[in-house]
Structure formats: C-alpha cells, structure tokens
Tab-separated table of C-alpha atoms in Angstrom:
chain	number	residue	atom	x	y	z
A	1	MET	CA	3.705	1.471	14.255
A	2	ALA	CA	4.167	-2.094	13.299
A	3	GLY	CA	3.282	-5.059	15.336
A	4	GLY	CA	0.209	-6.850	16.539
A	5	ILE	CA	-2.868	-5.916	18.423
A	6	THR	CA	-2.042	-3.897	21.489
A	7	ASP	CA	-3.963	-2.794	24.526
A	8	THR	CA	-6.263	0.151	24.167
A	9	GLY	CA	-5.051	1.901	27.281
A	10	GLU	CA	-6.922	4.399	29.438
A	11	LEU	CA	-10.009	5.897	27.785
A	12	TYR	CA	-10.421	9.645	27.368
A	13	SER	CA	-13.150	11.995	26.154
A	14	PRO	CA	-13.496	13.159	22.521
A	15	TYR	CA	-12.237	16.644	23.422
A	16	VAL	CA	-9.118	15.248	25.078
A	17	GLY	CA	-8.633	13.228	21.895
A	18	LEU	CA	-8.912	16.467	19.912
A	19	VAL	CA	-6.084	18.003	21.972
A	20	TYR	CA	-3.909	14.892	21.616
A	21	MET	CA	-4.399	14.859	17.856
A	22	PHE	CA	-3.552	18.556	17.623
A	23	ASN	CA	-0.333	17.954	19.570
A	24	LEU	CA	0.520	14.934	17.419
A	25	ILE	CA	0.201	16.783	14.102
A	26	VAL	CA	1.734	20.127	15.089
A	27	GLY	CA	5.390	19.252	15.553
A	28	THR	CA	8.803	19.819	14.009
A	29	GLY	CA	7.388	20.286	10.498
A	30	ALA	CA	5.655	23.492	11.577
A	31	LEU	CA	9.027	25.097	12.359
A	32	THR	CA	10.125	24.719	8.709
A	33	MET	CA	6.836	25.956	7.230
A	34	PRO	CA	7.501	29.761	7.369
A	35	LYS	CA	10.637	29.392	5.206
A	36	ALA	CA	8.711	27.184	2.746
A	37	PHE	CA	5.891	29.779	2.644
A	38	ALA	CA	8.347	32.542	1.843
A	39	THR	CA	10.017	30.477	-0.882
A	40	ALA	CA	6.782	29.540	-2.688
A	41	GLY	CA	4.803	32.789	-2.241
A	42	TRP	CA	1.915	33.453	0.118
A	43	LEU	CA	-0.986	32.787	-2.312
A	44	VAL	CA	0.393	29.519	-3.692
A	45	SER	CA	1.305	28.427	-0.166
A	46	LEU	CA	-2.144	29.157	1.251
A	47	VAL	CA	-3.963	27.348	-1.578
A	48	LEU	CA	-1.659	24.317	-1.388
A	49	LEU	CA	-1.851	24.219	2.419
A	50	MET	CA	-5.673	24.183	2.333
A	51	PHE	CA	-5.799	21.531	-0.392
A	52	LEU	CA	-3.272	19.246	1.312
A	53	GLY	CA	-5.106	19.680	4.611
A	54	PHE	CA	-8.305	18.534	2.886
A	55	MET	CA	-6.494	15.540	1.337
A	56	SER	CA	-4.985	14.585	4.686
A	57	TYR	CA	-8.411	14.761	6.357
A	58	MET	CA	-9.874	12.510	3.666
A	59	THR	CA	-7.208	9.829	4.103
A	60	THR	CA	-7.557	10.085	7.888
A	61	THR	CA	-11.215	9.051	7.511
A	62	PHE	CA	-10.022	6.159	5.304
A	63	VAL	CA	-7.769	4.904	8.113
A	64	VAL	CA	-10.568	5.197	10.699
A	65	GLU	CA	-12.825	3.183	8.383
A	66	ALA	CA	-10.134	0.493	7.974
A	67	MET	CA	-9.676	0.373	11.769
A	68	ALA	CA	-13.410	-0.316	12.178
A	69	ALA	CA	-13.304	-3.025	9.491
A	70	ALA	CA	-10.297	-4.636	11.200
A	71	ASN	CA	-12.096	-4.651	14.560
A	72	ALA	CA	-15.146	-6.248	12.933
A	73	GLN	CA	-13.063	-9.016	11.391
A	74	LEU	CA	-11.318	-9.667	14.698
A	75	ARG	CA	-14.705	-10.154	16.388
A	76	TRP	CA	-15.938	-12.319	13.556
A	77	LYS	CA	-12.890	-14.594	13.706
A	78	ARG	CA	-13.322	-15.062	17.459
A	79	MET	CA	-16.995	-15.862	17.079
A	80	GLU	CA	-16.162	-18.246	14.274
A	81	LYS	CA	-13.500	-19.911	16.379
A	82	ARG	CA	-15.821	-20.279	19.357
A	83	LYS	CA	-18.533	-21.772	17.161
A	84	GLU	CA	-16.117	-24.299	15.680
A	85	ASP	CA	-14.886	-25.255	19.153
A	86	ASP	CA	-18.454	-25.723	20.378
A	87	GLU	CA	-19.444	-27.831	17.388
A	88	ASP	CA	-16.450	-30.156	17.544
A	89	GLU	CA	-14.327	-29.991	20.699
A	90	ASP	CA	-12.225	-32.913	19.512
A	91	SER	CA	-10.984	-30.986	16.473
A	92	SER	CA	-8.252	-28.421	16.820
A	93	SER	CA	-7.442	-25.812	14.221
A	94	GLY	CA	-3.846	-25.472	15.483
A	95	VAL	CA	-3.847	-21.880	14.345
A	96	SER	CA	-4.238	-18.866	16.608
A	97	ASP	CA	-6.236	-15.739	15.796
A	98	SER	CA	-3.131	-13.689	15.165
A	99	ASP	CA	-1.679	-16.384	12.871
A	100	VAL	CA	-4.823	-16.344	10.755
A	101	LEU	CA	-4.772	-12.542	10.527
A	102	LEU	CA	-1.142	-12.445	9.516
A	103	HIS	CA	-1.539	-15.225	6.931
A	104	ASP	CA	-0.892	-13.932	3.424
A	105	GLY	CA	-3.976	-13.191	1.417
A	106	TYR	CA	-6.324	-13.884	4.369
A	107	GLU	CA	-8.101	-17.240	3.924
A	108	ARG	CA	-11.382	-16.039	2.505
A	109	ALA	CA	-12.480	-19.528	1.488
A	110	GLU	CA	-13.218	-20.331	5.135
A	111	THR	CA	-15.842	-17.588	5.455
A	112	ARG	CA	-19.413	-18.805	5.798
A	113	PRO	CA	-22.293	-16.757	4.330
A	114	ILE	CA	-24.776	-18.118	6.928
A	115	LEU	CA	-22.604	-16.892	9.773
A	116	SER	CA	-22.163	-13.610	7.954
A	117	VAL	CA	-25.918	-13.057	7.907
A	118	GLN	CA	-26.037	-13.736	11.621
A	119	ARG	CA	-23.351	-11.135	12.270
A	120	ARG	CA	-25.143	-8.544	10.190
A	121	GLY	CA	-27.622	-7.783	12.922
A	122	SER	CA	-24.953	-6.959	15.488
A	123	PRO	CA	-24.943	-3.166	16.057
A	124	ASN	CA	-21.451	-3.101	17.559
A	125	ILE	CA	-19.613	-5.284	15.075
A	126	PHE	CA	-17.707	-2.253	13.692
A	127	GLU	CA	-17.073	-0.594	17.049
A	128	ILE	CA	-13.416	0.426	17.447
A	129	THR	CA	-12.460	-1.080	20.800
A	130	GLU	CA	-9.117	-2.764	20.029
A	131	ARG	CA	-6.033	-0.954	18.858
A	132	VAL	CA	-4.999	-2.447	15.531
A	133	GLU	CA	-1.843	-0.748	14.260
A	134	MET	CA	-1.268	0.033	10.583
A	135	GLY	CA	1.191	-2.839	10.245
A	136	GLN	CA	-1.469	-5.264	11.472
A	137	MET	CA	-4.085	-3.798	9.113
A	138	ALA	CA	-1.660	-4.163	6.219
A	139	SER	CA	-1.193	-7.834	7.154
A	140	MET	CA	-4.960	-8.322	7.287
A	141	PHE	CA	-5.944	-6.572	4.063
A	142	PHE	CA	-2.857	-6.629	1.801
A	143	ASN	CA	-1.067	-9.518	0.116
A	144	LYS	CA	2.595	-10.280	0.788
A	145	VAL	CA	3.859	-7.717	-1.745
A	146	GLY	CA	1.588	-5.041	-0.293
A	147	VAL	CA	2.765	-5.756	3.258
A	148	ASN	CA	6.432	-5.503	2.224
A	149	LEU	CA	5.778	-2.236	0.362
A	150	PHE	CA	4.029	-0.865	3.454
A	151	TYR	CA	7.009	-1.625	5.681
A	152	PHE	CA	9.427	-0.270	3.090
A	153	CYS	CA	7.482	3.004	2.951
A	154	ILE	CA	7.217	3.446	6.706
A	155	ILE	CA	10.886	2.538	7.232
A	156	ILE	CA	11.990	5.168	4.696
A	157	TYR	CA	9.752	7.728	6.400
A	158	LEU	CA	11.218	6.935	9.820
A	159	TYR	CA	14.746	7.195	8.404
A	160	GLY	CA	13.837	10.657	7.103
A	161	ASP	CA	12.385	11.542	10.504
A	162	LEU	CA	15.581	10.529	12.276
A	163	ALA	CA	17.766	12.385	9.761
A	164	ILE	CA	15.715	15.561	10.319
A	165	TYR	CA	16.006	15.181	14.086
A	166	ALA	CA	19.730	14.384	13.913
A	167	ALA	CA	20.340	17.556	11.882
A	168	ALA	CA	17.938	19.900	13.694
A	169	VAL	CA	19.545	19.598	17.136
A	170	PRO	CA	23.173	20.285	16.023
A	171	VAL	CA	21.970	23.128	13.741
A	172	SER	CA	20.184	24.815	16.637
A	173	LEU	CA	23.182	24.402	18.933
A	174	MET	CA	25.577	25.675	16.253
A	175	GLN	CA	23.459	28.730	15.474
A	176	VAL	CA	22.996	29.658	19.116
A	177	THR	CA	26.582	29.136	20.253
A	178	CYS	CA	28.515	30.252	17.180
A	179	SER	CA	29.055	33.905	16.373
A	180	ALA	CA	31.423	35.466	13.898
A	181	THR	CA	31.312	38.749	15.797
A	182	GLY	CA	31.799	37.280	19.270
A	183	ASN	CA	28.699	38.679	20.999
A	184	HIS	CA	27.119	35.317	21.621
A	185	SER	CA	23.848	34.575	19.815
A	186	CYS	CA	22.654	38.141	19.233
A	187	SER	CA	23.680	38.100	15.598
A	188	VAL	CA	22.058	34.767	14.707
A	189	GLY	CA	18.771	36.163	13.511
A	190	ASP	CA	19.862	39.564	12.260
A	191	GLY	CA	19.907	38.575	8.605
A	192	THR	CA	23.640	37.955	8.402
A	193	LYS	CA	24.319	34.923	6.232
A	194	TYR	CA	27.096	32.677	7.458
A	195	ASN	CA	28.988	30.077	5.475
A	196	ASP	CA	29.901	26.703	6.901
A	197	THR	CA	33.562	27.691	6.633
A	198	ASP	CA	33.151	30.820	8.808
A	199	LYS	CA	34.827	30.716	12.205
A	200	CYS	CA	32.832	29.655	15.256
A	201	TRP	CA	35.294	29.614	18.176
A	202	GLY	CA	38.929	30.295	17.437
A	203	PRO	CA	40.119	27.918	14.705
A	204	ILE	CA	36.881	25.876	14.829
A	205	ARG	CA	34.677	26.446	11.774
A	206	ARG	CA	30.877	26.451	11.926
A	207	ILE	CA	30.663	23.141	10.050
A	208	ASP	CA	33.160	21.654	12.509
A	209	ALA	CA	31.038	22.830	15.423
A	210	TYR	CA	27.940	21.346	13.752
A	211	ARG	CA	29.645	17.962	13.367
A	212	LEU	CA	30.959	18.051	16.919
A	213	TYR	CA	27.410	18.623	18.165
A	214	LEU	CA	26.180	15.848	15.862
A	215	ALA	CA	28.772	13.466	17.320
A	216	ALA	CA	27.771	14.416	20.873
A	217	PHE	CA	24.075	14.024	19.994
A	218	THR	CA	24.751	10.561	18.542
A	219	LEU	CA	26.851	9.431	21.491
A	220	LEU	CA	24.291	10.638	24.035
A	221	LEU	CA	21.067	9.452	22.372
A	222	GLY	CA	22.280	6.735	20.003
A	223	PRO	CA	22.669	4.060	22.742
A	224	PHE	CA	18.920	4.230	23.434
A	225	THR	CA	18.429	2.559	20.048
A	226	PHE	CA	19.923	-0.612	21.534
A	227	PHE	CA	17.322	-0.723	24.328
A	228	ASN	CA	13.591	-0.338	24.715
A	229	VAL	CA	12.274	3.110	25.533
A	230	GLN	CA	8.823	4.643	25.549
A	231	LYS	CA	7.413	8.105	25.974
A	232	THR	CA	5.928	8.541	29.439
A	233	LYS	CA	2.829	10.566	30.157
A	234	TYR	CA	4.763	13.209	32.081
A	235	LEU	CA	7.387	13.554	29.361
A	236	GLN	CA	4.599	14.064	26.828
A	237	ILE	CA	3.026	16.761	28.991
A	238	MET	CA	6.379	18.538	29.426
A	239	THR	CA	7.277	18.543	25.709
A	240	SER	CA	3.747	19.625	24.732
A	241	LEU	CA	3.862	22.501	27.218
A	242	MET	CA	7.249	23.669	25.932
A	243	ARG	CA	6.024	23.442	22.335
A	244	TRP	CA	2.989	25.615	22.971
A	245	ILE	CA	4.919	28.195	24.950
A	246	ALA	CA	7.413	28.442	22.069
A	247	PHE	CA	4.777	28.704	19.313
A	248	ILE	CA	2.695	31.286	21.180
A	249	LEU	CA	5.807	33.341	21.966
A	250	MET	CA	6.868	33.392	18.310
A	251	ILE	CA	3.431	34.453	17.081
A	252	ILE	CA	3.119	37.190	19.724
A	253	LEU	CA	6.639	38.548	19.113
A	254	ALA	CA	6.046	38.639	15.344
A	255	LEU	CA	2.695	40.407	15.791
A	256	ILE	CA	4.297	42.987	18.118
A	257	ARG	CA	6.960	43.817	15.521
A	258	ILE	CA	4.343	44.098	12.774
A	259	SER	CA	2.081	46.331	14.911
A	260	ARG	CA	5.038	48.634	15.661
A	261	GLY	CA	5.771	49.057	11.983
A	262	GLN	CA	9.044	47.112	12.253
A	263	SER	CA	8.028	44.399	9.792
A	264	GLU	CA	10.520	43.750	6.989
A	265	GLY	CA	8.705	41.080	4.962
A	266	HIS	CA	7.437	41.691	1.444
A	267	PRO	CA	6.427	38.186	0.323
A	268	SER	CA	5.599	37.503	-3.303
A	269	MET	CA	2.303	35.921	-4.337
A	270	ALA	CA	3.771	32.956	-6.192
A	271	GLN	CA	7.134	31.377	-6.927
A	272	LEU	CA	6.703	28.019	-8.625
A	273	SER	CA	10.272	26.972	-7.878
A	274	GLY	CA	9.424	26.719	-4.170
A	275	ILE	CA	6.428	24.392	-4.597
A	276	ARG	CA	8.468	21.175	-4.315
A	277	ASN	CA	9.743	21.890	-0.822
A	278	LEU	CA	6.452	23.445	0.249
A	279	PHE	CA	4.603	20.289	-0.805
A	280	GLY	CA	6.935	18.069	1.209
A	281	VAL	CA	6.807	20.361	4.247
A	282	CYS	CA	2.980	20.482	4.182
A	283	VAL	CA	2.656	16.710	3.822
A	284	TYR	CA	5.112	16.238	6.695
A	285	SER	CA	3.278	18.828	8.801
A	286	PHE	CA	-0.120	17.089	8.393
A	287	MET	CA	1.240	13.602	9.100
A	288	CYS	CA	-0.770	11.637	11.651
A	289	GLN	CA	-2.157	8.610	9.766
A	290	HIS	CA	0.486	6.205	11.112
A	291	SER	CA	-0.438	7.058	14.728
A	292	LEU	CA	-4.240	7.114	14.401
A	293	PRO	CA	-4.858	3.641	15.926
A	294	SER	CA	-3.220	4.608	19.227
A	295	LEU	CA	-4.959	7.994	19.141
A	296	ILE	CA	-8.535	7.150	18.071
A	297	THR	CA	-9.044	3.812	19.845
A	298	PRO	CA	-8.984	5.191	23.443
A	299	ILE	CA	-11.633	7.853	22.669
A	300	SER	CA	-14.665	6.890	24.764
A	301	LYS	CA	-17.398	8.090	22.379
A	302	LYS	CA	-16.615	7.657	18.686
A	303	LYS	CA	-20.021	8.398	17.179
A	304	HIS	CA	-18.878	11.748	15.737
A	305	VAL	CA	-15.177	10.951	15.376
A	306	ASN	CA	-15.006	12.169	11.751
A	307	LYS	CA	-16.483	15.548	12.739
A	308	LEU	CA	-13.986	15.752	15.595
A	309	VAL	CA	-11.118	15.100	13.187
A	310	LEU	CA	-12.502	17.736	10.799
A	311	LEU	CA	-12.562	20.321	13.601
A	312	ASP	CA	-8.965	19.442	14.432
A	313	TYR	CA	-7.857	19.957	10.838
A	314	ILE	CA	-9.615	23.329	10.639
A	315	LEU	CA	-7.872	24.485	13.843
A	316	ILE	CA	-4.485	23.212	12.620
A	317	LEU	CA	-4.959	24.914	9.250
A	318	ALA	CA	-5.722	28.204	11.009
A	319	PHE	CA	-2.702	27.789	13.292
A	320	TYR	CA	-0.295	27.024	10.427
A	321	SER	CA	-1.613	30.018	8.487
A	322	LEU	CA	-1.215	32.348	11.474
A	323	LEU	CA	2.316	31.135	12.224
A	324	SER	CA	3.458	31.373	8.592
A	325	PHE	CA	1.827	34.693	7.678
A	326	THR	CA	3.139	36.471	10.769
A	327	ALA	CA	6.584	35.079	9.902
A	328	ILE	CA	6.707	36.088	6.224
A	329	TYR	CA	5.486	39.623	6.964
A	330	CYS	CA	7.710	40.098	10.011
A	331	PHE	CA	10.978	38.915	8.426
A	332	ARG	CA	12.532	39.345	4.993
A	333	ASN	CA	12.479	36.223	2.857
A	334	ASP	CA	16.260	35.979	2.775
A	335	THR	CA	16.527	36.189	6.592
A	336	LEU	CA	14.025	33.444	7.423
A	337	MET	CA	15.877	30.456	8.861
A	338	ASP	CA	15.161	26.798	8.077
A	339	MET	CA	14.312	26.395	11.769
A	340	TYR	CA	11.993	29.343	12.447
A	341	THR	CA	12.826	29.505	16.174
A	342	LEU	CA	16.333	30.724	15.291
A	343	ASN	CA	14.932	34.001	13.930
A	344	PHE	CA	14.129	34.992	17.517
A	345	THR	CA	17.664	34.646	18.868
A	346	ASN	CA	18.557	38.166	17.759
A	347	CYS	CA	18.763	40.860	20.458
A	348	GLU	CA	16.837	43.304	18.244
A	349	ILE	CA	13.843	40.938	18.195
A	350	ILE	CA	13.805	40.196	21.904
A	351	ASN	CA	16.187	41.615	24.478
A	352	VAL	CA	15.382	39.061	27.195
A	353	ALA	CA	18.256	36.583	27.122
A	354	PHE	CA	16.250	33.748	28.674
A	355	ILE	CA	13.565	33.906	25.950
A	356	ARG	CA	16.214	34.074	23.220
A	357	TYR	CA	17.937	30.962	24.480
A	358	PHE	CA	14.639	29.191	25.197
A	359	LEU	CA	13.452	29.644	21.610
A	360	GLY	CA	16.865	28.938	20.124
A	361	LEU	CA	17.270	25.717	22.086
A	362	PHE	CA	13.605	24.688	22.046
A	363	PRO	CA	14.120	22.117	19.225
A	364	VAL	CA	17.012	20.598	21.183
A	365	PHE	CA	14.813	19.697	24.151
A	366	THR	CA	11.741	18.458	22.276
A	367	ILE	CA	13.553	16.580	19.508
A	368	SER	CA	15.970	14.934	21.925
A	369	THR	CA	13.044	13.305	23.729
A	370	ASN	CA	11.498	12.050	20.459
A	371	PHE	CA	14.643	10.722	18.779
A	372	PRO	CA	15.038	7.523	20.887
A	373	ILE	CA	11.327	6.699	20.529
A	374	ILE	CA	11.387	7.029	16.736
A	375	ALA	CA	14.627	5.039	16.599
A	376	VAL	CA	13.170	2.160	18.613
A	377	THR	CA	10.039	2.225	16.421
A	378	LEU	CA	12.187	1.976	13.281
A	379	ARG	CA	14.266	-0.847	14.794
A	380	ASN	CA	11.088	-2.788	15.611
A	381	ASN	CA	9.769	-2.293	12.084
A	382	TRP	CA	12.986	-3.783	10.699
A	383	LYS	CA	12.529	-6.792	12.992
A	384	THR	CA	8.916	-7.233	11.926
A	385	LEU	CA	9.762	-6.975	8.229
A	386	PHE	CA	12.294	-9.842	8.371
A	387	HIS	CA	10.481	-11.915	10.983
A	388	ARG	CA	9.497	-15.443	10.017
A	389	GLU	CA	6.850	-17.365	11.923
A	390	GLY	CA	8.384	-19.430	14.701
A	391	GLY	CA	11.860	-18.048	14.128
A	392	THR	CA	14.077	-16.038	16.455
A	393	TYR	CA	17.015	-13.760	15.751
A	394	PRO	CA	20.549	-14.518	16.959
A	395	TRP	CA	21.684	-12.219	19.779
A	396	VAL	CA	24.138	-10.347	17.529
A	397	VAL	CA	21.484	-9.673	14.887
A	398	ASP	CA	18.841	-8.668	17.445
A	399	ARG	CA	20.984	-6.477	19.705
A	400	ILE	CA	23.702	-5.189	17.357
A	401	VAL	CA	22.747	-5.421	13.662
A	402	PHE	CA	19.194	-4.037	13.808
A	403	PRO	CA	20.059	-1.092	16.109
A	404	SER	CA	23.110	-0.303	13.967
A	405	ILE	CA	21.227	-0.215	10.639
A	406	THR	CA	18.674	1.983	12.411
A	407	LEU	CA	21.136	4.542	13.764
A	408	ILE	CA	23.969	4.802	11.228
A	409	PRO	CA	22.157	5.879	7.976
A	410	PRO	CA	20.345	8.957	9.404
A	411	VAL	CA	23.483	10.102	11.210
A	412	LEU	CA	25.458	9.814	7.947
A	413	VAL	CA	22.794	11.874	6.139
A	414	ALA	CA	22.919	14.519	8.875
A	415	PHE	CA	26.733	14.495	8.653
A	416	CYS	CA	26.570	15.246	4.910
A	417	THR	CA	23.877	17.943	5.011
A	418	HIS	CA	22.051	20.161	7.480
A	419	ASP	CA	19.598	21.621	4.959
A	420	LEU	CA	16.481	21.046	7.049
A	421	GLU	CA	14.041	22.433	4.489
A	422	SER	CA	15.229	19.935	1.864
A	423	LEU	CA	15.298	17.033	4.338
A	424	VAL	CA	11.724	17.738	5.432
A	425	GLY	CA	10.627	18.356	1.842
A	426	ILE	CA	12.069	15.122	0.439
A	427	THR	CA	10.873	13.005	3.389
A	428	GLY	CA	7.361	14.384	3.075
A	429	ALA	CA	7.246	14.294	-0.733
A	430	TYR	CA	8.254	10.626	-1.024
A	431	ALA	CA	7.738	8.458	2.065
A	432	GLY	CA	5.210	10.888	3.560
A	433	ASN	CA	3.258	10.812	0.317
A	434	GLY	CA	3.010	7.028	0.537
A	435	ILE	CA	1.950	6.957	4.185
A	436	GLN	CA	-0.474	9.871	3.971
A	437	TYR	CA	-2.134	9.145	0.613
A	438	LEU	CA	-1.394	5.775	-0.999
A	439	ILE	CA	-1.509	3.403	1.990
A	440	PRO	CA	-4.786	4.805	3.477
A	441	ALA	CA	-6.453	4.694	0.031
A	442	PHE	CA	-5.442	1.059	-0.495
A	443	LEU	CA	-6.481	0.190	3.079
A	444	ALA	CA	-9.945	1.681	2.476
A	445	TYR	CA	-10.341	-0.134	-0.849
A	446	CYS	CA	-9.157	-3.548	0.397
A	447	SER	CA	-11.051	-3.357	3.701
A	448	ARG	CA	-14.295	-2.571	1.850
A	449	LYS	CA	-13.812	-5.588	-0.392
A	450	ASP	CA	-13.077	-7.861	2.570
A	451	THR	CA	-16.032	-6.507	4.545
A	452	GLN	CA	-18.416	-7.234	1.677
A	453	LEU	CA	-16.966	-10.717	1.254
A	454	VAL	CA	-17.160	-11.667	4.935
A	455	PHE	CA	-20.327	-9.875	6.093
A	456	GLY	CA	-22.267	-9.510	2.865
A	457	SER	CA	-22.896	-6.556	0.551
A	458	GLY	CA	-25.707	-5.181	2.718
A	459	THR	CA	-23.488	-4.569	5.731
A	460	VAL	CA	-22.619	-0.929	6.400
A	461	ASN	CA	-19.535	0.088	8.366
A	462	LYS	CA	-20.696	2.572	11.022
A	463	HIS	CA	-17.382	4.422	10.618
A	464	LEU	CA	-17.546	4.498	6.831
A	465	SER	CA	-15.686	7.505	5.455
A	466	PRO	CA	-17.816	10.450	4.253
A	467	PHE	CA	-15.823	10.010	1.033
A	468	ARG	CA	-17.351	6.587	0.444
A	469	HIS	CA	-17.577	6.686	-3.338
A	470	THR	CA	-14.817	4.812	-5.166
A	471	PHE	CA	-14.081	8.029	-7.061
A	472	TRP	CA	-12.368	9.479	-3.995
A	473	ILE	CA	-10.051	6.490	-3.599
A	474	VAL	CA	-9.102	6.697	-7.280
A	475	PHE	CA	-8.615	10.467	-6.935
A	476	VAL	CA	-6.257	10.043	-3.956
A	477	LEU	CA	-4.252	7.345	-5.758
A	478	ILE	CA	-3.910	9.452	-8.909
A	479	TRP	CA	-2.922	12.470	-6.816
A	480	GLY	CA	-0.352	10.463	-4.853
A	481	PHE	CA	1.332	8.961	-7.914
A	482	SER	CA	1.218	12.323	-9.720
A	483	CYS	CA	3.024	13.925	-6.782
A	484	PHE	CA	5.792	11.329	-7.054
A	485	VAL	CA	6.250	12.196	-10.725
A	486	PHE	CA	6.059	15.961	-10.176
A	487	VAL	CA	8.558	16.036	-7.294
A	488	THR	CA	10.998	13.740	-9.097
A	489	ALA	CA	10.801	15.774	-12.320
A	490	ASN	CA	11.273	18.994	-10.358
A	491	ILE	CA	14.381	17.613	-8.635
A	492	VAL	CA	15.851	16.411	-11.964
A	493	LEU	CA	15.180	19.760	-13.676
A	494	SER	CA	16.612	21.693	-10.722
A	495	GLU	CA	19.785	19.597	-10.740
A	496	SER	CA	20.193	19.952	-14.509
A	497	LYS	CA	20.221	23.760	-14.168
A	498	LEU	CA	23.081	23.709	-11.681
C-alpha cells in the first residue's frame, strides 16, 4: 500500500480486471453483512447499502483520476530531466526522480509554462502505465502533515483488519468444535445462545477454547510478520475458488429452506439503533480504494475503465442484497451469527457433514492466507512512516520492533473481544471512512490543482472522474466528516444508556 513506484506486472483484459475487482471487494466483510442487515432493518439496510455503494464508486473514480495525474507528472519530470541534461551536461541536479516526488510540498517553482504547453499536445500524457501506490500519490500531492495523516489512517485500518482476522479464525474454530450438548457442531446454528462461560470440553470454557485457538493462530501465523511474504497467483486462485463455493452454497441452501416454507425470518423495516454497525460493515465491504493502483494499472485497455468499475459495483450491490435478504428471511434475527457461515453448521440446515465443516471452517482457510500479507503490509507502512532519507534502521528496530508493534496490538484486541460485528463496524466507520471517502476526495482536489499548475488550465485528464465538479468533492468531505460525528455520538449515547 505504501512505498514507491512498482512494476505494473502482467497485463490482463478489462473483463479479467472486472473479476479481480469483484474478488477484491467481496471478502470477509460480506460474512458480517446479514447480521447487520437484520439489526438495522431491511429497508434502512437496502437504502444505506445502495447509497454507500454509490459513494464508494464516486471515490473510486477519484482515485483513478489521481493515478492518471500521477502518471502524467512522472512523465513530465522525466522529460524535464532529459531536457535539462541535454541543455547542460556539465550540470547535475543531484536529485533523483523519486526524491523530487517525495519532497514535501512538491517544488512547483521549477515548473516551466513553455514546457507545459509543449506537453499539452501529447495524447498519452495521462495514460496509466505505471503503478503508483496511494502512499506515493500522497507524497506527490499532499504536504508533510497530509502524508502523515494518510499513513496514520491506513495503519489504523490495517490494525482493524488484523484484529478482525485474529478474532474470526478462533471464533469459527470455537463454534465448530465446542458443543454444550456433546454432539459436535450440530447445535451451533440451531438458535441456541451460548455464553463465554459455558463448557466446551470438560472443564474448558468456551472463552478458554477461543483464547487457546487465538494463541495457536498467533504462534502459527505471527512469525510470518518477521519475514517477507506475498500472495502467489495460485494461492489467490485457491482462496477465490473456496470463497465462491462457500457464498453460492449459502445462498442456495437459504433459498431451498425458504422455498420449502421452512424460513423463520421476520425482519423489521427499520431499527435506527443498528445503523452504526451497518454503516461500518457496508464501508468495510465496499473497500477497494487502497488496492486500486495494483488492480487498475495492469488492465490493457483503460478507455472505459469508469464504466467497468460501475458495472462491478452494480454486480456487487446485487450480490450483497441477495446474500443478505436470503439470510434475514431464512433465519430469525436472534439466531443470525456474526460470521454468517456458522449458521450453516447445524444438522437441520444441511445434513452433509463435509459441507457443514467446509462452511464452518471456510473463514479459517481464507483468512489464514491473508493475515500474513496484511501484517507485512502494515509493518512496511510503519517503516515508511518513520523513514528518513538516507537513513537505515538498526537490526533490532527493523527485525524485532516493527514486527512486534504490528502483531501485538491486534492480538490483544482479539484477546479482549470476539464481537466481530463491532470490530468490523468500528474499523469501517473510522479508518475505513478516511480511506474510502476523505483521502480519495483530497487526492482528487490536490491532483487537479497540481495538474493545472504544471500543464496549464486547458489540459484535460483523460481519466477525469465523471463527478468532476468541485461540488462532489465538497459533498464527499462533508459526508465523511459527518459520519465521524454521527458514529462517535452514537457510540457515546449507546454507552451512556448502559
């Protein structure tokens, strides 16, 4: 997420890009959406889901526009550098391209209007051919305070991500393996509510089993934080395949129960008390802005990239609606689990043991592959935040301190709570709000100003957002800050009633 300019990688067609984007967005957040739907009411949930999907699409086009502006400035700086070298080979700037881009405030005084006019005729100046990550764009378009706020926001979001992952795996294992009645996992999804103090195996309580699984999860996957790890192509294919098998199975099983007249759900239209968590879950479930550079750049033909993204959002909106509506009408509100897959571990829902265990343990497999990757990304963001030009970290700081501050906080959060709906809701409502709304809006605003300054006011970015009027940027910023206030006030009022 942070870092410099990276290789584009192997190109793929726009339709392959559509599939990749769909897989990127539809992840763990979708598994917590049915419970959030049931808590907030179906009408409120549908309206909010559609509106937040629209807002997420808008800010996605802002990021694509900023990516194009960043590519244009990279080309311009190279052309400028080559021209200076040709004019005076004896002079040496002593500053590399990346140093200039990372310099605070971006030295606008060195721009030359004559050169800008010459660039204006280039049809490909805004072509997105180099992958410029969000951290690099922040360094190009923001001042020092803005860059630090960006890293702070993305670090908090990644901490929330890791806490959700660290809690989701032990919760799934606890629910599947623990049973108060002793007949394995058949009673997990039957509506019986268990307390953390209920027995799991012999004298071991459910909360003890959860923490044992958390300890095992940390010991097995935590060490990867101290090394470099990346997601391979084949691992991505495997996890994507498992995800789609699980989602399709859940939708089909819910539809079968509804068609047989076995549905138990009677969802209300609106419950305002559930809006806070629903908002956070929806924001988290539409999150893709931080990964757009690595997703959009390899697309071979980007002429209609905004229409492609719009189609993706429409499909995702339809999928989320189908998953959530089948869930809230199939199961009673009070029986819906935080992790929706666990509702299908009951023998009455499905009597095939393999499918029960596959769905119950599905989050364990997929999340376990993502946890080390997110952890390494967070560790690298910490390094980038404190990095000073020309400096290096001592071995202890680089190999021990940074991995430790990456791993310990989310594990402690997961140790204290396994309320997945609240973890997803708070992560999405705060850090997710910043990444999905505020940062893209500021990137669009600052990149437009820089583009006009460098290339002239007549230059048009070929990937300019359809929401090009300044009104939309102001609207997103007002919405983002209002959400901060609303969620915070809701939390304070909820706590004061307890």
